[in-house]
Amino acid sequence: MEKNPVDSEENNDSSEDGRESMKVWLQENLRMIVSIAIVVVIAGGIYSYSKRTQAPAVQEETAVTEEGAEGKISVIGGETQQNQEEAAGETAKPETTQPATPQEAQSAPAAQQSKETDSAFQETAARGDSTTKLARRALANYLEKSPDATLTAEHKIYIEDFLRRQVKDGRLKVGESREFTKDIIANAIQKSKGLNEKQLKNLEKYSQKVPGLK
């Protein structure tokens, strides 16, 4: 059966009209299409960037949380829960001893005198002294009278921190005194010997700052 030439021409005209209409539509809407494509690309870039930055932030927050948890290890053994929480927030932080200048050395002997009684050691503050340093001096005086070779530097850090909690704390004035009874010192020594290996290990970071305790 032969095709009708008229029908073929009409079909060709329709196809050409369709292509021409599409071409005209693209030309008229090209700017809008390009704008939409740009918006999609920018949105995709922003989303991808936010994903990359979110992961490190979560990792950093997790690390800080873990570090905070590790810092709340109590080294005070055998005490009430309230004292354990207080010790966790105020773990012993020993103060390093600074060498005295010649001028301070001349005025120090009168201020640094230690007075021993039958039941206590009375320690007098010199310039720059704190309650912790007075407790350290009282312990040294006690051990001079009653040596104990089993005590390590970590034990002594615990003991001096225990002692400073038993007397009035705060900033000391030159010439101000604190009294540490021998019974309290003996009790602190006994408590220090009850520390486990983990607690002693936690105190190493403080004992290393005070070489004189070795």
One Martini backbone bead per residue (centre of mass of N, CA, C, O) as a GRO file, in nm:
protein
  214
    1MET     BB    1   0.093   0.036   0.025
    2GLU     BB    2   0.072   0.363  -0.039
    3LYS     BB    3   0.178   0.664   0.055
    4ASN     BB    4   0.066   0.968   0.145
    5PRO     BB    5   0.211   1.263   0.065
    6VAL     BB    6   0.044   1.448   0.245
    7ASP     BB    7   0.090   1.307   0.517
    8SER     BB    8   0.400   1.332   0.523
    9GLU     BB    9   0.412   1.639   0.524
   10GLU     BB   10   0.252   1.681   0.784
   11ASN     BB   11   0.446   1.529   0.971
   12ASN     BB   12   0.695   1.701   0.918
   13ASP     BB   13   0.572   1.965   1.011
   14SER     BB   14   0.515   1.875   1.302
   15SER     BB   15   0.808   1.815   1.385
   16GLU     BB   16   0.920   2.094   1.327
   17ASP     BB   17   0.731   2.243   1.518
   18GLY     BB   18   0.822   2.098   1.778
   19ARG     BB   19   1.122   2.178   1.770
   20GLU     BB   20   1.072   2.479   1.758
   21SER     BB   21   0.921   2.502   2.026
   22MET     BB   22   1.150   2.389   2.205
   23LYS     BB   23   1.358   2.600   2.129
   24VAL     BB   24   1.199   2.843   2.225
   25TRP     BB   25   1.163   2.750   2.520
   26LEU     BB   26   1.466   2.732   2.592
   27GLN     BB   27   1.534   3.027   2.533
   28GLU     BB   28   1.326   3.150   2.738
   29ASN     BB   29   1.432   2.935   2.994
   30LEU     BB   30   1.743   2.926   3.037
   31ARG     BB   31   1.789   3.108   3.285
   32MET     BB   32   1.618   2.939   3.483
   33ILE     BB   33   1.771   2.670   3.456
   34VAL     BB   34   2.048   2.775   3.547
   35SER     BB   35   1.958   2.876   3.825
   36ILE     BB   36   1.867   2.603   3.935
   37ALA     BB   37   2.139   2.457   3.903
   38ILE     BB   38   2.300   2.643   4.093
   39VAL     BB   39   2.134   2.595   4.348
   40VAL     BB   40   2.183   2.289   4.365
   41VAL     BB   41   2.492   2.299   4.387
   42ILE     BB   42   2.510   2.476   4.643
   43ALA     BB   43   2.341   2.295   4.829
   44GLY     BB   44   2.528   2.048   4.805
   45GLY     BB   45   2.783   2.184   4.920
   46ILE     BB   46   2.670   2.262   5.198
   47TYR     BB   47   2.595   1.977   5.293
   48SER     BB   48   2.875   1.849   5.267
   49TYR     BB   49   3.021   2.044   5.465
   50SER     BB   50   2.845   1.990   5.718
   51LYS     BB   51   2.926   1.690   5.743
   52ARG     BB   52   3.235   1.730   5.781
   53THR     BB   53   3.211   1.923   6.044
   54GLN     BB   54   3.040   1.744   6.240
   55ALA     BB   55   3.225   1.504   6.311
   56PRO     BB   56   3.462   1.650   6.464
   57ALA     BB   57   3.279   1.778   6.684
   58VAL     BB   58   3.188   1.511   6.812
   59GLN     BB   59   3.472   1.404   6.882
   60GLU     BB   60   3.556   1.640   7.067
   61GLU     BB   61   3.325   1.613   7.274
   62THR     BB   62   3.398   1.325   7.360
   63ALA     BB   63   3.685   1.384   7.463
   64VAL     BB   64   3.604   1.586   7.686
   65THR     BB   65   3.424   1.394   7.845
   66GLU     BB   66   3.643   1.182   7.909
   67GLU     BB   67   3.840   1.373   8.051
   68GLY     BB   68   3.645   1.460   8.278
   69ALA     BB   69   3.605   1.176   8.398
   70GLU     BB   70   3.910   1.117   8.467
   71GLY     BB   71   3.938   1.378   8.667
   72LYS     BB   72   3.725   1.218   8.891
   73ILE     BB   73   3.944   1.084   9.075
   74SER     BB   74   3.956   0.939   9.376
   75VAL     BB   75   4.211   0.923   9.657
   76ILE     BB   76   4.007   0.886   9.883
   77GLY     BB   77   3.998   0.653  10.138
   78GLY     BB   78   3.744   0.561  10.361
   79GLU     BB   79   3.516   0.771  10.308
   80THR     BB   80   3.283   0.967  10.250
   81GLN     BB   81   3.103   1.072   9.984
   82GLN     BB   82   3.150   1.375  10.027
   83ASN     BB   83   3.463   1.360  10.044
   84GLN     BB   84   3.505   1.227   9.768
   85GLU     BB   85   3.389   1.461   9.599
   86GLU     BB   86   3.584   1.674   9.704
   87ALA     BB   87   3.844   1.527   9.613
   88ALA     BB   88   3.775   1.523   9.311
   89GLY     BB   89   3.778   1.849   9.289
   90GLU     BB   90   4.051   1.848   9.509
   91THR     BB   91   4.307   1.744   9.415
   92ALA     BB   92   4.614   1.719   9.481
   93LYS     BB   93   4.822   2.032   9.453
   94PRO     BB   94   5.126   2.076   9.450
   95GLU     BB   95   5.390   2.289   9.549
   96THR     BB   96   5.649   2.432   9.436
   97THR     BB   97   5.973   2.507   9.528
   98GLN     BB   98   6.120   2.811   9.560
   99PRO     BB   99   6.395   2.975   9.549
  100ALA     BB  100   6.561   3.178   9.751
  101THR     BB  101   6.653   3.476   9.800
  102PRO     BB  102   6.885   3.644   9.973
  103GLN     BB  103   6.676   3.825  10.119
  104GLU     BB  104   6.488   3.592  10.211
  105ALA     BB  105   6.703   3.420  10.362
  106GLN     BB  106   6.747   3.627  10.596
  107SER     BB  107   6.422   3.630  10.689
  108ALA     BB  108   6.337   3.323  10.721
  109PRO     BB  109   6.414   3.183  10.994
  110ALA     BB  110   6.195   3.320  11.176
  111ALA     BB  111   5.941   3.226  10.994
  112GLN     BB  112   6.037   2.898  10.963
  113GLN     BB  113   5.973   2.801  11.225
  114SER     BB  114   5.957   2.504  11.424
  115LYS     BB  115   5.722   2.383  11.663
  116GLU     BB  116   5.748   2.152  11.929
  117THR     BB  117   5.537   1.937  12.092
  118ASP     BB  118   5.392   1.670  12.240
  119SER     BB  119   5.132   1.686  12.004
  120ALA     BB  120   5.285   1.895  11.798
  121PHE     BB  121   5.315   2.104  11.500
  122GLN     BB  122   5.437   2.436  11.452
  123GLU     BB  123   5.378   2.634  11.163
  124THR     BB  124   5.546   2.902  10.999
  125ALA     BB  125   5.504   3.153  10.777
  126ALA     BB  126   5.633   3.252  10.486
  127ARG     BB  127   5.701   3.377  10.203
  128GLY     BB  128   5.476   3.191   9.993
  129ASP     BB  129   5.321   3.032  10.181
  130SER     BB  130   5.123   2.745  10.248
  131THR     BB  131   4.939   2.499  10.377
  132THR     BB  132   5.086   2.277  10.221
  133LYS     BB  133   5.376   2.353  10.313
  134LEU     BB  134   5.324   2.316  10.614
  135ALA     BB  135   5.244   2.018  10.595
  136ARG     BB  136   5.513   1.924  10.475
  137ARG     BB  137   5.687   2.014  10.718
  138ALA     BB  138   5.545   1.847  10.936
  139LEU     BB  139   5.604   1.571  10.810
  140ALA     BB  140   5.913   1.595  10.810
  141ASN     BB  141   5.937   1.623  11.120
  142TYR     BB  142   5.803   1.355  11.191
  143LEU     BB  143   5.999   1.165  11.019
  144GLU     BB  144   6.251   1.244  11.179
  145LYS     BB  145   6.139   1.098  11.441
  146SER     BB  146   5.952   0.884  11.245
  147PRO     BB  147   6.050   0.675  11.041
  148ASP     BB  148   5.933   0.574  10.688
  149ALA     BB  149   6.029   0.371  10.421
  150THR     BB  150   5.736   0.313  10.277
  151LEU     BB  151   5.722   0.598  10.179
  152THR     BB  152   5.620   0.774   9.918
  153ALA     BB  153   5.560   1.045   9.730
  154GLU     BB  154   5.257   0.979   9.701
  155HIS     BB  155   5.194   0.953   9.999
  156LYS     BB  156   5.280   1.247  10.074
  157ILE     BB  157   5.074   1.392   9.905
  158TYR     BB  158   4.832   1.283  10.053
  159ILE     BB  159   4.906   1.375  10.341
  160GLU     BB  160   4.925   1.686  10.295
  161ASP     BB  161   4.633   1.707  10.195
  162PHE     BB  162   4.501   1.600  10.451
  163LEU     BB  163   4.618   1.812  10.650
  164ARG     BB  164   4.504   2.077  10.518
  165ARG     BB  165   4.199   1.987  10.588
  166GLN     BB  166   4.241   2.017  10.918
  167VAL     BB  167   4.282   2.318  10.860
  168LYS     BB  168   4.306   2.635  10.803
  169ASP     BB  169   4.251   2.789  10.514
  170GLY     BB  170   4.424   2.987  10.293
  171ARG     BB  171   4.568   3.276  10.308
  172LEU     BB  172   4.889   3.364  10.414
  173LYS     BB  173   5.070   3.519  10.654
  174VAL     BB  174   5.336   3.641  10.776
  175GLY     BB  175   5.359   3.447  11.080
  176GLU     BB  176   5.156   3.244  11.037
  177SER     BB  177   4.987   2.965  11.190
  178ARG     BB  178   5.000   2.595  11.207
  179GLU     BB  179   4.850   2.302  11.352
  180PHE     BB  180   4.990   1.963  11.378
  181THR     BB  181   4.905   1.677  11.484
  182LYS     BB  182   5.032   1.366  11.548
  183ASP     BB  183   4.771   1.206  11.511
  184ILE     BB  184   4.699   1.310  11.228
  185ILE     BB  185   4.956   1.221  11.089
  186ALA     BB  186   4.929   0.919  11.155
  187ASN     BB  187   4.655   0.888  11.013
  188ALA     BB  188   4.750   0.971  10.729
  189ILE     BB  189   4.956   0.748  10.694
  190GLN     BB  190   4.759   0.513  10.720
  191LYS     BB  191   4.576   0.594  10.478
  192SER     BB  192   4.796   0.587  10.254
  193LYS     BB  193   4.833   0.265  10.279
  194GLY     BB  194   4.530   0.221  10.140
  195LEU     BB  195   4.619   0.264   9.868
  196ASN     BB  196   4.603   0.199   9.548
  197GLU     BB  197   4.752   0.178   9.245
  198LYS     BB  198   4.567   0.381   9.098
  199GLN     BB  199   4.594   0.615   9.304
  200LEU     BB  200   4.902   0.640   9.293
  201LYS     BB  201   4.919   0.696   8.990
  202ASN     BB  202   4.756   0.968   9.005
  203LEU     BB  203   4.992   1.108   9.193
  204GLU     BB  204   5.244   1.133   9.007
  205LYS     BB  205   5.184   1.415   8.868
  206TYR     BB  206   5.255   1.559   9.149
  207SER     BB  207   5.529   1.440   9.254
  208GLN     BB  208   5.702   1.545   9.006
  209LYS     BB  209   5.683   1.858   9.117
  210VAL     BB  210   5.834   1.729   9.394
  211PRO     BB  211   6.149   1.629   9.437
  212GLY     BB  212   6.183   1.643   9.760
  213LEU     BB  213   6.007   1.367   9.814
  214LYS     BB  214   6.220   1.135   9.728
   0.00000   0.00000   0.00000
